[in-house]
Short mmCIF file of C-alpha atoms in Angstrom, two decimals:
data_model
loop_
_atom_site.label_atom_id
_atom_site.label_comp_id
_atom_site.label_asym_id
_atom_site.label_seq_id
_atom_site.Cartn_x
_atom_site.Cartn_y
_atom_site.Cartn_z
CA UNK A 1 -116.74 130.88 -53.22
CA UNK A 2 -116.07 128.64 -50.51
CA UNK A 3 -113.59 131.14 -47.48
CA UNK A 4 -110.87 129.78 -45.45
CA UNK A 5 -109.08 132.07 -43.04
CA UNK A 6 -106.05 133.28 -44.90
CA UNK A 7 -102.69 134.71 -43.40
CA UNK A 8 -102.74 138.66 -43.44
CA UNK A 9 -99.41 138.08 -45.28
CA UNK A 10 -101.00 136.31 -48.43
CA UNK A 11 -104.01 139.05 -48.55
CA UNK A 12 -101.40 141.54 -48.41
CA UNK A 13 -99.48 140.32 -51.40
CA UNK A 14 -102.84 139.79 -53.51
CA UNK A 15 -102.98 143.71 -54.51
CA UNK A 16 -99.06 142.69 -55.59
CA UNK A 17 -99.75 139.93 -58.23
CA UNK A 18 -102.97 141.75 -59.35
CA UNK A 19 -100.44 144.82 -60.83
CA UNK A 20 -97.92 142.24 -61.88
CA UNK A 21 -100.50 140.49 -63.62
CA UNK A 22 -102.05 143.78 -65.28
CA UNK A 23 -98.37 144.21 -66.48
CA UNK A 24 -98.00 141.63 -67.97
CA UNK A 25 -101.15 141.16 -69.67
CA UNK A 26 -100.37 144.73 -70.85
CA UNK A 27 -96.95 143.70 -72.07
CA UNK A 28 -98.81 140.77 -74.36
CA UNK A 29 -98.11 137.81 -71.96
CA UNK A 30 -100.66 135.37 -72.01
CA UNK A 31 -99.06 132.35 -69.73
CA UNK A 32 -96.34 132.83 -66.91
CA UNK A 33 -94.54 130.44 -64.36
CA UNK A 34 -94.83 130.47 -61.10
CA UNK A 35 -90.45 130.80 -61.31
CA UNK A 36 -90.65 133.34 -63.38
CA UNK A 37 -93.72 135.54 -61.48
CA UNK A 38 -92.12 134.77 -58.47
CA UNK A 39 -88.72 135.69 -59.68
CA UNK A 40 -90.82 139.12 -60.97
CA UNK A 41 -91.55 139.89 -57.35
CA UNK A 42 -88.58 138.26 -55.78
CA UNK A 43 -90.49 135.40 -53.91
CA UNK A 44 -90.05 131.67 -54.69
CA UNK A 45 -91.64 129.99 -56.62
CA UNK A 46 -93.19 127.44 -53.74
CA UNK A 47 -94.21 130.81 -51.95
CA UNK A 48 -96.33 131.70 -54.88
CA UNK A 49 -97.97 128.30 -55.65
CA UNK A 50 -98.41 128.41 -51.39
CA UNK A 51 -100.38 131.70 -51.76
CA UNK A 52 -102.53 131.02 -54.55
CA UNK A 53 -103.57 127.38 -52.80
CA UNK A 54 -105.45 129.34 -50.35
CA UNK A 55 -107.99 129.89 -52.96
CA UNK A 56 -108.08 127.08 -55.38
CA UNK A 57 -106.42 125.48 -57.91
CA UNK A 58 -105.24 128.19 -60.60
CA UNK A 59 -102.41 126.82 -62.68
CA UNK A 60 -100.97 123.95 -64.24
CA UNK A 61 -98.95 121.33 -63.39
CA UNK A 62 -95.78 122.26 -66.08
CA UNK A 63 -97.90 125.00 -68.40
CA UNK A 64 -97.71 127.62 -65.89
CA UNK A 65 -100.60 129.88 -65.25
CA UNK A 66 -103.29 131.66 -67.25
CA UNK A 67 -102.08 135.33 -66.81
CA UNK A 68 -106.06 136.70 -67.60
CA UNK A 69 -107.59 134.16 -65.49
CA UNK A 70 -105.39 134.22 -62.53
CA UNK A 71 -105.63 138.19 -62.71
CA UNK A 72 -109.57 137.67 -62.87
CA UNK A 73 -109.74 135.05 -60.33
CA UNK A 74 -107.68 137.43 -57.89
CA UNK A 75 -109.66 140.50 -58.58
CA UNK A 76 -112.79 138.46 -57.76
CA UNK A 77 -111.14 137.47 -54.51
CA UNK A 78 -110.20 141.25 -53.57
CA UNK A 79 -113.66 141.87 -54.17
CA UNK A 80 -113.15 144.30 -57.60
CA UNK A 81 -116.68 142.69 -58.93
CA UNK A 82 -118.84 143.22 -55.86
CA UNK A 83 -119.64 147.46 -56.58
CA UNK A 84 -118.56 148.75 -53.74
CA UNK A 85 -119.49 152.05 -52.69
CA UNK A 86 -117.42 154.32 -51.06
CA UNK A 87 -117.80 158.01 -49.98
CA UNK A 88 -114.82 160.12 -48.52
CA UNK A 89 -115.07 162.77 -45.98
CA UNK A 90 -112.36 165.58 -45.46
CA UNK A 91 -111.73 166.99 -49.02
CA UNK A 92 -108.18 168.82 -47.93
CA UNK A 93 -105.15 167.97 -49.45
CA UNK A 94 -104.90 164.47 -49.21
CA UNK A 95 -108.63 164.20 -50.22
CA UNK A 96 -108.64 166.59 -53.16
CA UNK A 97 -105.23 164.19 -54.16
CA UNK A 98 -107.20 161.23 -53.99
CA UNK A 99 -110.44 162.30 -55.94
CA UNK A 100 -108.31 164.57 -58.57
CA UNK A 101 -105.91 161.47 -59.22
CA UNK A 102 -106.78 157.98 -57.42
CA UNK A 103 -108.80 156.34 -60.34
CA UNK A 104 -110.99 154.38 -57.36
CA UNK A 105 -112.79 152.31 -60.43
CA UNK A 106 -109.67 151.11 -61.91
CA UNK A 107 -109.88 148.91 -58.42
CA UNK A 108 -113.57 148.31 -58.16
CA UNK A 109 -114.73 150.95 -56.32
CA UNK A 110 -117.20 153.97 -57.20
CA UNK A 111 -116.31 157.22 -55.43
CA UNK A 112 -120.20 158.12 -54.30
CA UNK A 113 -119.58 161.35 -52.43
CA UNK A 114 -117.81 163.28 -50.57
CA UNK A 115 -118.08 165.49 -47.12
CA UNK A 116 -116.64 168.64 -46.09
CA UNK A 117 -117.58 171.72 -43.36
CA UNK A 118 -115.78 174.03 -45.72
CA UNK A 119 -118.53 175.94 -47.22
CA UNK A 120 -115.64 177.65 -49.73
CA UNK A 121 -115.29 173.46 -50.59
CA UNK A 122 -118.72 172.42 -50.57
CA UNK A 123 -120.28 172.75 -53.95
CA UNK A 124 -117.11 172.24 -55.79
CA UNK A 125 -116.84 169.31 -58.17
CA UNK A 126 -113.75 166.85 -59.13
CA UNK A 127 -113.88 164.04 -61.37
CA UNK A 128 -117.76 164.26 -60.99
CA UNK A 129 -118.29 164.23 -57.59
CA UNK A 130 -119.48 167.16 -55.89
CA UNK A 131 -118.79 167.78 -52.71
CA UNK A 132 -121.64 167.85 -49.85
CA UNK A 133 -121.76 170.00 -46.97
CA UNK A 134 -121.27 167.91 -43.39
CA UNK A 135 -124.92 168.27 -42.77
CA UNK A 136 -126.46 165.92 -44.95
CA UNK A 137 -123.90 163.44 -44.61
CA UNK A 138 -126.87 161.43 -42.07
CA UNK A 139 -129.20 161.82 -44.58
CA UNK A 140 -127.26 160.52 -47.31
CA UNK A 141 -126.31 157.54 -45.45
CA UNK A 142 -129.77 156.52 -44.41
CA UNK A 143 -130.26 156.98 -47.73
CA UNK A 144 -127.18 155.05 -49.60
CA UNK A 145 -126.02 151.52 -48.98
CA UNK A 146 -122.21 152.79 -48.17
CA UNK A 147 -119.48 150.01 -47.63
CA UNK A 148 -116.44 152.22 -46.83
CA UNK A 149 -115.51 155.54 -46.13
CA UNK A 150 -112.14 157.17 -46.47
CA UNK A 151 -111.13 159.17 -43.84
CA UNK A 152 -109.16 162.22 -44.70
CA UNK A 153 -110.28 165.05 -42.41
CA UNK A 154 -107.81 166.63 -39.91
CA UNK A 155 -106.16 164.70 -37.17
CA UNK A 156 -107.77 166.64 -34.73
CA UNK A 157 -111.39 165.71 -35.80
CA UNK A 158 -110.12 162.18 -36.80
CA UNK A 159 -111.40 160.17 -33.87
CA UNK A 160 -115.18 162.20 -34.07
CA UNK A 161 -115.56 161.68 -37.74
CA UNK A 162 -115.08 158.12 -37.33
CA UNK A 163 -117.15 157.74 -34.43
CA UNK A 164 -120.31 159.28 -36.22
CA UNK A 165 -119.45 157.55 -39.43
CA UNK A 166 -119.61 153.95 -37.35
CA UNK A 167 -123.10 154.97 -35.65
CA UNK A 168 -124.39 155.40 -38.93
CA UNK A 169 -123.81 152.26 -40.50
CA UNK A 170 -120.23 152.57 -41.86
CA UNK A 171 -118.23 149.43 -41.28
CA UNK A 172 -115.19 150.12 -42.99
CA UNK A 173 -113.07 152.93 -42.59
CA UNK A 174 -110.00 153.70 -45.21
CA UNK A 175 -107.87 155.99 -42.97
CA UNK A 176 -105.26 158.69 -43.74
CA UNK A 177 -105.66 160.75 -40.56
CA UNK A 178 -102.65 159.19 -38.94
CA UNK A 179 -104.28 158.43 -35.68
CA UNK A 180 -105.25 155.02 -34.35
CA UNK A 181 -108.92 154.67 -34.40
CA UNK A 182 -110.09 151.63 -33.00
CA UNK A 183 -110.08 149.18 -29.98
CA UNK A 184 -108.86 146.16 -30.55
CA UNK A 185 -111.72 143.34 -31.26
CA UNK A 186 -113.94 146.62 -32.64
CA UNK A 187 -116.52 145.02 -35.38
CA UNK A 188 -115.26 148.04 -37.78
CA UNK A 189 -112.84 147.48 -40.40
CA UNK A 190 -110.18 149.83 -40.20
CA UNK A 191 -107.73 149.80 -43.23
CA UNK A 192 -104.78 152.43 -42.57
CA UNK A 193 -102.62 154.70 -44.45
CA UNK A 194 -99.30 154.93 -42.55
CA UNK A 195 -97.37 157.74 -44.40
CA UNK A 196 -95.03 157.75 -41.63
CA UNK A 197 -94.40 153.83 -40.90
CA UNK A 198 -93.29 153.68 -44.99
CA UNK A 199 -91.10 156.52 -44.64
CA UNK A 200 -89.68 155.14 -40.94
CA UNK A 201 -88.89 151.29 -42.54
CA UNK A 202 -87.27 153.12 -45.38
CA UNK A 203 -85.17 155.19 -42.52
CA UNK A 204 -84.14 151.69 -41.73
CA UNK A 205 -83.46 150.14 -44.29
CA UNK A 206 -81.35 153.48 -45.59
CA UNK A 207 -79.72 153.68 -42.31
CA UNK A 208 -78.85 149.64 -42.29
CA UNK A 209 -77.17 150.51 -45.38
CA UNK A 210 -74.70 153.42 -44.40
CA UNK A 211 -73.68 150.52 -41.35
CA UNK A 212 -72.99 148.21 -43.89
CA UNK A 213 -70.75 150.43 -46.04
CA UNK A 214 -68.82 152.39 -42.77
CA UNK A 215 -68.68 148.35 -41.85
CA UNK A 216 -66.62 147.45 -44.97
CA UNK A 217 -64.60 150.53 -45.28
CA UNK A 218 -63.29 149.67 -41.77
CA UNK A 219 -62.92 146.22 -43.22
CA UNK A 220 -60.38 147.60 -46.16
CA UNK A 221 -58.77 150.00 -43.57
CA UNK A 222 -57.72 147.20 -41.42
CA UNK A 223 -56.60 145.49 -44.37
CA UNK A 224 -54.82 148.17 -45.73
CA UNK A 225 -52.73 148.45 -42.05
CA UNK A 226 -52.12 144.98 -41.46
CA UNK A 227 -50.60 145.08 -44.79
CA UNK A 228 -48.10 148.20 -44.32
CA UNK A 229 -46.84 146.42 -41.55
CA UNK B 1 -75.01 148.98 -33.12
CA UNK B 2 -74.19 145.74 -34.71
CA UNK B 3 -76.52 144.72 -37.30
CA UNK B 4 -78.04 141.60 -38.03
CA UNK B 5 -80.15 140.40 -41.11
CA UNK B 6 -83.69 141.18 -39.62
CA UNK B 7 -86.89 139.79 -41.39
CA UNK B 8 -89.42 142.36 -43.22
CA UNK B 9 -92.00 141.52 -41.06
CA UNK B 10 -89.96 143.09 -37.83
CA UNK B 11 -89.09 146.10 -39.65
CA UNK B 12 -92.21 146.77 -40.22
CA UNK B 13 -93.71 146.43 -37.15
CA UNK B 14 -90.89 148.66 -35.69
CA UNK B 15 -92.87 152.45 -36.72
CA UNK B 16 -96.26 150.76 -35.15
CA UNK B 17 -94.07 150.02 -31.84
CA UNK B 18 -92.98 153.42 -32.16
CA UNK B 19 -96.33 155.03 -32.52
CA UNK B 20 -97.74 153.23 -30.06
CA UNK B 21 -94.68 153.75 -27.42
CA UNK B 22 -95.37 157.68 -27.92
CA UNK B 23 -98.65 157.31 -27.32
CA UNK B 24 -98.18 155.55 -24.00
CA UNK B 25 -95.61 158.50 -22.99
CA UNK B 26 -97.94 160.82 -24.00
CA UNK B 27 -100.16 159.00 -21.78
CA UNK B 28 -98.17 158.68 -18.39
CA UNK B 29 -97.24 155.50 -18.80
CA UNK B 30 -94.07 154.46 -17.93
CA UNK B 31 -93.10 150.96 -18.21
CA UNK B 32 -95.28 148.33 -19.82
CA UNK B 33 -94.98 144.61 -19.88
CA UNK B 34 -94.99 142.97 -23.24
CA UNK B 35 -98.76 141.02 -22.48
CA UNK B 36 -100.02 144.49 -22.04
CA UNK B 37 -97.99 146.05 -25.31
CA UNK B 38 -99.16 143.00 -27.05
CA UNK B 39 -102.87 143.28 -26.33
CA UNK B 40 -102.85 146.95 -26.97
CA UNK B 41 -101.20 145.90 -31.21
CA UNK B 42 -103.03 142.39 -31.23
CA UNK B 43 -99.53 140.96 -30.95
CA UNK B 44 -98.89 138.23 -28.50
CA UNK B 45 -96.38 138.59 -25.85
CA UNK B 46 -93.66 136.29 -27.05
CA UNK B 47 -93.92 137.92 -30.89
CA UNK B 48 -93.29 141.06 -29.15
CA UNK B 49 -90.16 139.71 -27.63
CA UNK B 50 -88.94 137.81 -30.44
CA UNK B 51 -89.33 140.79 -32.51
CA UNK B 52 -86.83 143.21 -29.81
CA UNK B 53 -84.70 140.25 -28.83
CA UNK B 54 -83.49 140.96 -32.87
CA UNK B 55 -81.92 143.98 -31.35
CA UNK B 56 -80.79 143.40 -27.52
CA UNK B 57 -82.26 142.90 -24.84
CA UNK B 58 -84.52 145.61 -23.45
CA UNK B 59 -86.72 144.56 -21.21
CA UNK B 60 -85.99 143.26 -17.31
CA UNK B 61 -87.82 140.11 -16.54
CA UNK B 62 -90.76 140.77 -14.62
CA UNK B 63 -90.68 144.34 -14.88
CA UNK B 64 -91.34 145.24 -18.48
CA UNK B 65 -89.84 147.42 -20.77
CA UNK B 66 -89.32 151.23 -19.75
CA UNK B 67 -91.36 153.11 -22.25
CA UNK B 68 -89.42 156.09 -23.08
CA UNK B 69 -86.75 154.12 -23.19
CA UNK B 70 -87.69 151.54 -25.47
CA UNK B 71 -88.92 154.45 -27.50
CA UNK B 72 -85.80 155.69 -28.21
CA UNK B 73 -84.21 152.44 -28.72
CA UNK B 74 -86.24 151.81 -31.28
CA UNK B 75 -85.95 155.58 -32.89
CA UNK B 76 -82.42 155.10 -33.30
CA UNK B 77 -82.97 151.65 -34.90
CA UNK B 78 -84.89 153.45 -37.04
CA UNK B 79 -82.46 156.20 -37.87
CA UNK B 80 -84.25 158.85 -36.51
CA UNK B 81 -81.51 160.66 -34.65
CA UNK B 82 -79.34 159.88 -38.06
CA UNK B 83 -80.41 163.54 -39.65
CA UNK B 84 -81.45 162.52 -42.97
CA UNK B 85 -82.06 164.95 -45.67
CA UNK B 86 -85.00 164.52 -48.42
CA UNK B 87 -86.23 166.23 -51.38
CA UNK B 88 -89.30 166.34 -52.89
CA UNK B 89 -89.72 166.33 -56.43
CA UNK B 90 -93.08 167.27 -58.34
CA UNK B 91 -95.39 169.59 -56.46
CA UNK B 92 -99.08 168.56 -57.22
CA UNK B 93 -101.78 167.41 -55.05
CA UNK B 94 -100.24 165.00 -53.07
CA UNK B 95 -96.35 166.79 -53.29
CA UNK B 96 -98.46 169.88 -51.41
CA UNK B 97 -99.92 167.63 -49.27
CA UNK B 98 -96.86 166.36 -47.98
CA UNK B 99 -95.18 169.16 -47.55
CA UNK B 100 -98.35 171.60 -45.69
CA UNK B 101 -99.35 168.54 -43.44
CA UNK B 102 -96.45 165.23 -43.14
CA UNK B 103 -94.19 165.89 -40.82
CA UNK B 104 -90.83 165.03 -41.85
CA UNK B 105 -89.16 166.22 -38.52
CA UNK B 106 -91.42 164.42 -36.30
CA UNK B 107 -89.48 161.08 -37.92
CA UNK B 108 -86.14 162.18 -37.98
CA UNK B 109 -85.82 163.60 -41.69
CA UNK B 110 -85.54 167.59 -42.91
CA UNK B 111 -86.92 168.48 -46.34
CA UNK B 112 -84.53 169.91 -47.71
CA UNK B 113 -86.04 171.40 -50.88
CA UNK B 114 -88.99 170.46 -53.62
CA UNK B 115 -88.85 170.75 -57.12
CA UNK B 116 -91.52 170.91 -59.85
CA UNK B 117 -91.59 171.81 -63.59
CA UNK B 118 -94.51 173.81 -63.33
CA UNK B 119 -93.32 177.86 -63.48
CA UNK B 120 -96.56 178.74 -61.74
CA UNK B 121 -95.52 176.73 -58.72
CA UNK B 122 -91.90 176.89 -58.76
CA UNK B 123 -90.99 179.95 -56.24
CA UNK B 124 -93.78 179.11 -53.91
CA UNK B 125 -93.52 178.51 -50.34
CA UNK B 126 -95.02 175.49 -47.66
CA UNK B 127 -93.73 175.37 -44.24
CA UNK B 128 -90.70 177.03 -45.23
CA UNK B 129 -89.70 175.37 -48.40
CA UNK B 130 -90.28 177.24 -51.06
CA UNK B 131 -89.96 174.90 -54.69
CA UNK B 132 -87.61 175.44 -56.94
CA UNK B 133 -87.13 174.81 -60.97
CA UNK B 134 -86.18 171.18 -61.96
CA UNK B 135 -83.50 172.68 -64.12
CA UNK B 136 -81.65 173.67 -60.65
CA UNK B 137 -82.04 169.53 -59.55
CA UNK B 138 -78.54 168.30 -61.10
CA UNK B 139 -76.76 171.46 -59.64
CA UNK B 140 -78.72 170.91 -56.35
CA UNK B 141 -77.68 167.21 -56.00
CA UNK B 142 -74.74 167.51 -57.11
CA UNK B 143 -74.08 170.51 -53.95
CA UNK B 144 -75.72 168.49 -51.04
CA UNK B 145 -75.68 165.54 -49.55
CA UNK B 146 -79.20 163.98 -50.12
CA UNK B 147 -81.01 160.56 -48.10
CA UNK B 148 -84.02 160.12 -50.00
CA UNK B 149 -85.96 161.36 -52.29
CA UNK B 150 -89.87 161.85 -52.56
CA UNK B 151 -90.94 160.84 -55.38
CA UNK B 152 -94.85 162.39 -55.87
CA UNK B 153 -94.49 163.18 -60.12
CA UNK B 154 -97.27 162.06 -62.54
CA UNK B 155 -97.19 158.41 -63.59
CA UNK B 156 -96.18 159.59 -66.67
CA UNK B 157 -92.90 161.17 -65.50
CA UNK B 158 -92.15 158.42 -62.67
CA UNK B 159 -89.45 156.35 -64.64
CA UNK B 160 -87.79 158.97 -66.37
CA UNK B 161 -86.98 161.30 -63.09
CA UNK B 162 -86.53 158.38 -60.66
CA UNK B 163 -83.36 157.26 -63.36
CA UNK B 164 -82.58 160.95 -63.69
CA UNK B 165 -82.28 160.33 -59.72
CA UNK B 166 -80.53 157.27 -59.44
CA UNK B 167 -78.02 158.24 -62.03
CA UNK B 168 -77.21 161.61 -59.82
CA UNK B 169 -76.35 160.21 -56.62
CA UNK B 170 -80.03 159.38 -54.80
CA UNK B 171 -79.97 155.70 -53.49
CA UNK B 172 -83.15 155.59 -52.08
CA UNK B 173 -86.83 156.58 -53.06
CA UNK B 174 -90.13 157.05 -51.52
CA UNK B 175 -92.62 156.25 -54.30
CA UNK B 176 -96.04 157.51 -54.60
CA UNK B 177 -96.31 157.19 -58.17
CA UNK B 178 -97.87 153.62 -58.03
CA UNK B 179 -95.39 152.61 -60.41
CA UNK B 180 -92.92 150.02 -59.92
CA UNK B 181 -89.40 151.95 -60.20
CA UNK B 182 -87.05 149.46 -60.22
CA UNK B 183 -85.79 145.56 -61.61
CA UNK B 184 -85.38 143.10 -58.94
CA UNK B 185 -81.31 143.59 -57.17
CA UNK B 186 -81.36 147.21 -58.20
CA UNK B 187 -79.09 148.94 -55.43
CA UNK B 188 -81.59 151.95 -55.13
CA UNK B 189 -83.77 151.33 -52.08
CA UNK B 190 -87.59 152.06 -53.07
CA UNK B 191 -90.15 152.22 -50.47
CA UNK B 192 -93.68 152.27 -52.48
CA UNK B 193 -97.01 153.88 -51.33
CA UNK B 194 -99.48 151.77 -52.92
CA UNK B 195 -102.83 153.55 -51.96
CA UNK B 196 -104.35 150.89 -54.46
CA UNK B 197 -102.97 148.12 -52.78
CA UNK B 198 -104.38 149.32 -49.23
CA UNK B 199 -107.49 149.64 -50.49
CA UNK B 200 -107.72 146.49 -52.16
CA UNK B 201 -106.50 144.61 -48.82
CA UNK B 202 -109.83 146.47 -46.93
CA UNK B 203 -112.35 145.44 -49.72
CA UNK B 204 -110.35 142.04 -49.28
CA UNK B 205 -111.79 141.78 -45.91
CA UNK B 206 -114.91 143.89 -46.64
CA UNK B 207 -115.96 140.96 -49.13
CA UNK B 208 -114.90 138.36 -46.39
CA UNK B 209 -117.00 140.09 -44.33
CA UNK B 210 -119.88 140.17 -46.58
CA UNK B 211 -119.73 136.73 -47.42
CA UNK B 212 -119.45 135.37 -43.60
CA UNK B 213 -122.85 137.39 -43.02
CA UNK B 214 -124.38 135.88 -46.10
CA UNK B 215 -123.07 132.27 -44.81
CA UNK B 216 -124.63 132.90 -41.75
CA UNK B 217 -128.50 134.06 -42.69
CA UNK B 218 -128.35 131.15 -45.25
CA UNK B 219 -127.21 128.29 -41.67
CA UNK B 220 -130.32 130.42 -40.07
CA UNK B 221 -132.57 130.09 -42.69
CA UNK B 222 -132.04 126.46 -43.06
CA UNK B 223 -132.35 126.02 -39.41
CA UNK B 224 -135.46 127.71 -39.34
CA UNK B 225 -136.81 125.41 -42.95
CA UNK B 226 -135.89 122.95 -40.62
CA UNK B 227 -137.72 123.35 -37.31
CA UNK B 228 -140.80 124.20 -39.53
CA UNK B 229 -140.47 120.36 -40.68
#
């Protein structure tokens, strides 16, 4: 497959159609338009079409689209068929969450191993992987062809962790430690988990909406007054 | 504050502008010009004040924006200073994650209380909130004024207790059940934490990666065929 640089915006909404379109092929629907997908995920219908131009030609003109094949076609774009490898170091919390529950196949991705310093963690097993003390984690990855590694160790230790990991050959970094790790124009991919920017936009969004409401209950006070008199 | 319609893409840029803004403070620095705050996000300088010009006007030509001001300009757009109140409802891995190591202050909200089904975690205590039954919710809701609620249940659970909070008052939900809550012009506000859809987006750019590398020994290799000629 031929690449063209594609707006962040579009990659960001490919993880979006893939669900919708595991939905749907779950709820029986073989063929969808791109009105009624877009209307699905509240974008028009030119927006869609727009997006999925960037990588070909996936519908048809009047007979809508293929709901397995587009769903393929974007899962082969987001990489789902390549194996990736991924180990995770930090297996706190947010770790043990994500090995007990995140199903990291289901999205193309084998869990390989993880890392901790606890030695009360290391040893213990979930979902089949067991998890490996911090001093073998150089060994393992002269050893393993790794292509990301999620980050969930303490804050504190965020911006060593990821230091080592990049000398050793890790180029992508999936990070819930909440601290900004790279320079810009650094050659390692940095994907992050922002707990706190979702929870701030929904602040805003929350707070835009108690302005709107104190807004029009002024509105139907005024009213009310200018009628009385 | 008067509000205007802002786009999606400003909002959420706003919590990175805020991160970064308390990191400069935390750093000494003072005032900052927008080609500076720019480089520092890879934003230019013009996005940067196109996205604040949606607000007022905050900087002084020439001089750059004050930092800690700005900061808080763009905390209260937020509705950090607002006081809002969440719960947390269903206690597992990532529930106790949240609530031993997310700071809900730090962003302007108090935790109010955290409910689970489970009697073997009900009555327990993190960071002074100690969970309580899900047959108290109703009574609970129906007692205190509530913002938001976390919603961190099992898939399974996700639709029936986000409608059990929708129909008792709660207009707004942050999701981390990876299941889409709500039809299209619901009134409940849902803010989703799609851990699948972040990692999806990095092995987006992982593959690009991979592929630009491959593109690039297959131009050398034919440049070397071709000196051999």
């Amino acid at each position: 497959m031929k690449r063209i640089k594609v707006s962040n915006n579009v990659i960001r909404r490919l993880p979006r159609y893939l669900r919708k379109l595991d939905d749907l092929k779950a709820n029986g629907v073989s063929r969808i338009s791109s009105f009624s997908l877009g209307q699905q995920l509240g974008l028009t219908p030119s927006q869609i079409r727009q997006d999925f131009s960037c990588f070909g030609e996936f519908g048809q003109q009047g007979y809508g689209y293929n709901v397995a094949a587009l769903r393929d076609e974007i899962a082969s774009i987001l990489g789902m068929n390549r194996g990736f490898k991924a180990i995770l170091v930090g297996v706190g919390n947010i770790g043990h969450a994500l090995m007990d529950n995140f199903c990291f196949s289901e999205w193309g991705f084998t869990l390989a191993a993880a890392f901790d310093i606890d030695p009360a963690i290391v040893g213990t097993t979930t979902n089949g992987v067991t998890v490996r003390s911090m001093d073998e984690l150089l060994d393992y990855l002269a050893d393993n062809q790794i292509d990301v590694a999620v980050l969930t160790v303490p804050k504190e230790a965020a911006a060593a962790v990821a230091k080592l990991l990049c000398d050793n050959g890790i180029r992508a970094i999936w990070n819930f430690t909440n601290v900004e790790l790279t320079e810009p124009n650094s050659p390692t991919l940095v994907e992050n988990i922002h707990f706190s920017d979702s929870l701030l936009s929904l602040g805003y969004f929350v707070a835009e909406r108690y302005d709107e409401e104190a807004a029009h209950a002024a509105r139907l006070e005024r009213m009310e007054k200018a009628k009385e008199q």
